[in-house]
GROMACS .gro file of C-alpha atoms in nm:
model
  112
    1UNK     CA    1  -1.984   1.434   3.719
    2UNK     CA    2  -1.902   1.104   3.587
    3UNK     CA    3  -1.667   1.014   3.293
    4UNK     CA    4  -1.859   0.807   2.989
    5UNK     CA    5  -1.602   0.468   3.002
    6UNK     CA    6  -1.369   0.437   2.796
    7UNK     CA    7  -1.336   0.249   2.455
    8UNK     CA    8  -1.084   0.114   2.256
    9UNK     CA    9  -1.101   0.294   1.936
   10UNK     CA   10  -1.136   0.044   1.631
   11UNK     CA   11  -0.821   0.089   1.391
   12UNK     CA   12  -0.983   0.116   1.039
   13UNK     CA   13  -1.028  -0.170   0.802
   14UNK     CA   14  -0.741  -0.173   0.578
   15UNK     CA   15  -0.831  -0.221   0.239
   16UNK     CA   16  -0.644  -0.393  -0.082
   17UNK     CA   17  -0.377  -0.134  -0.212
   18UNK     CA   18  -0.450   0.015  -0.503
   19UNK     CA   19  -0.158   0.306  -0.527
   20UNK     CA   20   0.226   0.377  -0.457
   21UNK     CA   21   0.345   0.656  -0.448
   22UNK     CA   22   0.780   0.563  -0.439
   23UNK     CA   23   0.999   0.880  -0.363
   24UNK     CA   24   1.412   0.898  -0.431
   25UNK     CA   25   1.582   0.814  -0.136
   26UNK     CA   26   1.763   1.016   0.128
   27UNK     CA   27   2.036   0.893   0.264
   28UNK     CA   28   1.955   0.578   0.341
   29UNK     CA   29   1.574   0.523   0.336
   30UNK     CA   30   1.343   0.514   0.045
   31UNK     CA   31   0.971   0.746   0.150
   32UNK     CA   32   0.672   0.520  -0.015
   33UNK     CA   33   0.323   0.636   0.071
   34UNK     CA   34  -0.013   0.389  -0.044
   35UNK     CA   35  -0.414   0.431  -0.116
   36UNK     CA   36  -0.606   0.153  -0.035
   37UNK     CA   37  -0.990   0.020  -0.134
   38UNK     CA   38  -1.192   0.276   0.115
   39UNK     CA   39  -1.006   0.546   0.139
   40UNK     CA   40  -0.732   0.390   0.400
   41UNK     CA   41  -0.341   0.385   0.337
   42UNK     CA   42  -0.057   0.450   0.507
   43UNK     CA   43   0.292   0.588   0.459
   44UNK     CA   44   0.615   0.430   0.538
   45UNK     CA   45   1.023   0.410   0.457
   46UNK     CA   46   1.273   0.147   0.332
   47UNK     CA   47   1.579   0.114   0.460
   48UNK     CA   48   1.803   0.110   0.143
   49UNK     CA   49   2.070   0.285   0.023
   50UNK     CA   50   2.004   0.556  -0.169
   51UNK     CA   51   2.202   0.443  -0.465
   52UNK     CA   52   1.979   0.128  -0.507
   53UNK     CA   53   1.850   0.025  -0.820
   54UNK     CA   54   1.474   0.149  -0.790
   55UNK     CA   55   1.378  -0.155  -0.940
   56UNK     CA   56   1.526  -0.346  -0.577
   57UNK     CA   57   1.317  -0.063  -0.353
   58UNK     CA   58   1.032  -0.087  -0.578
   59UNK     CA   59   1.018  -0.520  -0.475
   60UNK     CA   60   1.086  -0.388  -0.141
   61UNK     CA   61   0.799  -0.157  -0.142
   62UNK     CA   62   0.549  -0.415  -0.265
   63UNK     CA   63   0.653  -0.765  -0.150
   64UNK     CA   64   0.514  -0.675   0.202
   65UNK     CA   65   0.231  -0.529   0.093
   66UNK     CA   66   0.146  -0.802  -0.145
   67UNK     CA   67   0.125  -1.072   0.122
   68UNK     CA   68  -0.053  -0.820   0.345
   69UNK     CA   69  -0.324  -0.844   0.094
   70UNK     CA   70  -0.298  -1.231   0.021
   71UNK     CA   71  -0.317  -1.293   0.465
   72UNK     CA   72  -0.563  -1.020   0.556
   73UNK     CA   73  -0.813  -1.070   0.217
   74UNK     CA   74  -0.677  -1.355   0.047
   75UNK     CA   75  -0.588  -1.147  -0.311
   76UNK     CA   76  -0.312  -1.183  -0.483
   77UNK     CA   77  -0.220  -0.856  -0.629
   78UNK     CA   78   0.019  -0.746  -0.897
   79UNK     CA   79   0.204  -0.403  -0.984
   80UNK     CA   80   0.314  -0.164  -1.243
   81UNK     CA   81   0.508   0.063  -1.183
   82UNK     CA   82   0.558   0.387  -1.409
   83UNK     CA   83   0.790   0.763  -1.361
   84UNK     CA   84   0.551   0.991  -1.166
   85UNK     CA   85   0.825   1.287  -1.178
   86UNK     CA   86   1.226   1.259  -1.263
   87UNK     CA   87   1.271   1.138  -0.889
   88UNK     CA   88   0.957   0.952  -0.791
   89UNK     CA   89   0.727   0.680  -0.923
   90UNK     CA   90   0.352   0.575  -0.887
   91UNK     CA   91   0.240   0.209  -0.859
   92UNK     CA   92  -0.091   0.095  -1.014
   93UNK     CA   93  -0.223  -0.196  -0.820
   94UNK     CA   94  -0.372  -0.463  -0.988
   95UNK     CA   95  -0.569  -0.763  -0.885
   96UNK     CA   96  -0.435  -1.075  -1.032
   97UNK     CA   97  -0.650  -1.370  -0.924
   98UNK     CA   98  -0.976  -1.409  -0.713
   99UNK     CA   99  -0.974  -1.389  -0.346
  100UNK     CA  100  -1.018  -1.678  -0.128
  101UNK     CA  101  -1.390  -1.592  -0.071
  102UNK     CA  102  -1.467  -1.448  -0.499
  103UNK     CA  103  -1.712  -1.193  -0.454
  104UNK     CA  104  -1.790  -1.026  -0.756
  105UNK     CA  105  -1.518  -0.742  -0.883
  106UNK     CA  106  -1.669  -0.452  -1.101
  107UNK     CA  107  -1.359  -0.191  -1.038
  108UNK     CA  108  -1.488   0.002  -0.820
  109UNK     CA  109  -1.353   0.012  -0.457
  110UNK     CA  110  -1.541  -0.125  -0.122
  111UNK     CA  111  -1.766   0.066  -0.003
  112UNK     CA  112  -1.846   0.315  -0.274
   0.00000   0.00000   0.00000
């Protein structure tokens, strides 16, 4: 019987973040985890000591992300940051200026 060939499987859009989710750190990495617009995200570390100011990991945590939105959908994107739990804190994403191609922006995420 013959084998169907095989395809490269597509990696999933990834969308404009819209949540953080910033854990304490252990040791000497800092757990984040993100949502982005249609339901993608990913999870990730930063390698900082644990004794950082979370203010430091928090830049850490967004800076990259931030110019992964401004190359990938041309956005520029903002943060605030707020205490989810005594050692952890959440991120709401904000846009902060039209993206290269303005489409119109109701709130709602692409795709819904």
């Amino acid at each position: 019987m013959a084998r169907p060939p095989r395809t490269k499987k597509q990696r999933p859009h990834l969308g404009i973040p819209r949540e953080l989710i910033l854990l304490t750190g252990r040791g000497d990495v800092w757990p984040y985890t993100f949502v982005a617009d249609g339901g993608g995200g990913a999870c990730g570390k930063v390698a900082m000591p644990g004794d950082a100011a979370v203010e430091d990991v928090q830049a850490a945590v967004f800076t990259p992300l931030a110019e992964l939105a401004r190359s990938l959908h041309g956005a520029e994107i903002g943060v605030t940051w707020s205490v989810l739990t005594p050692d952890s804190w959440v991120g709401h994403v904000r846009r902060d200026g039209a993206p290269a191609d303005p489409a119109p922006f109701d709130g709602e995420p692409e795709g819904s």
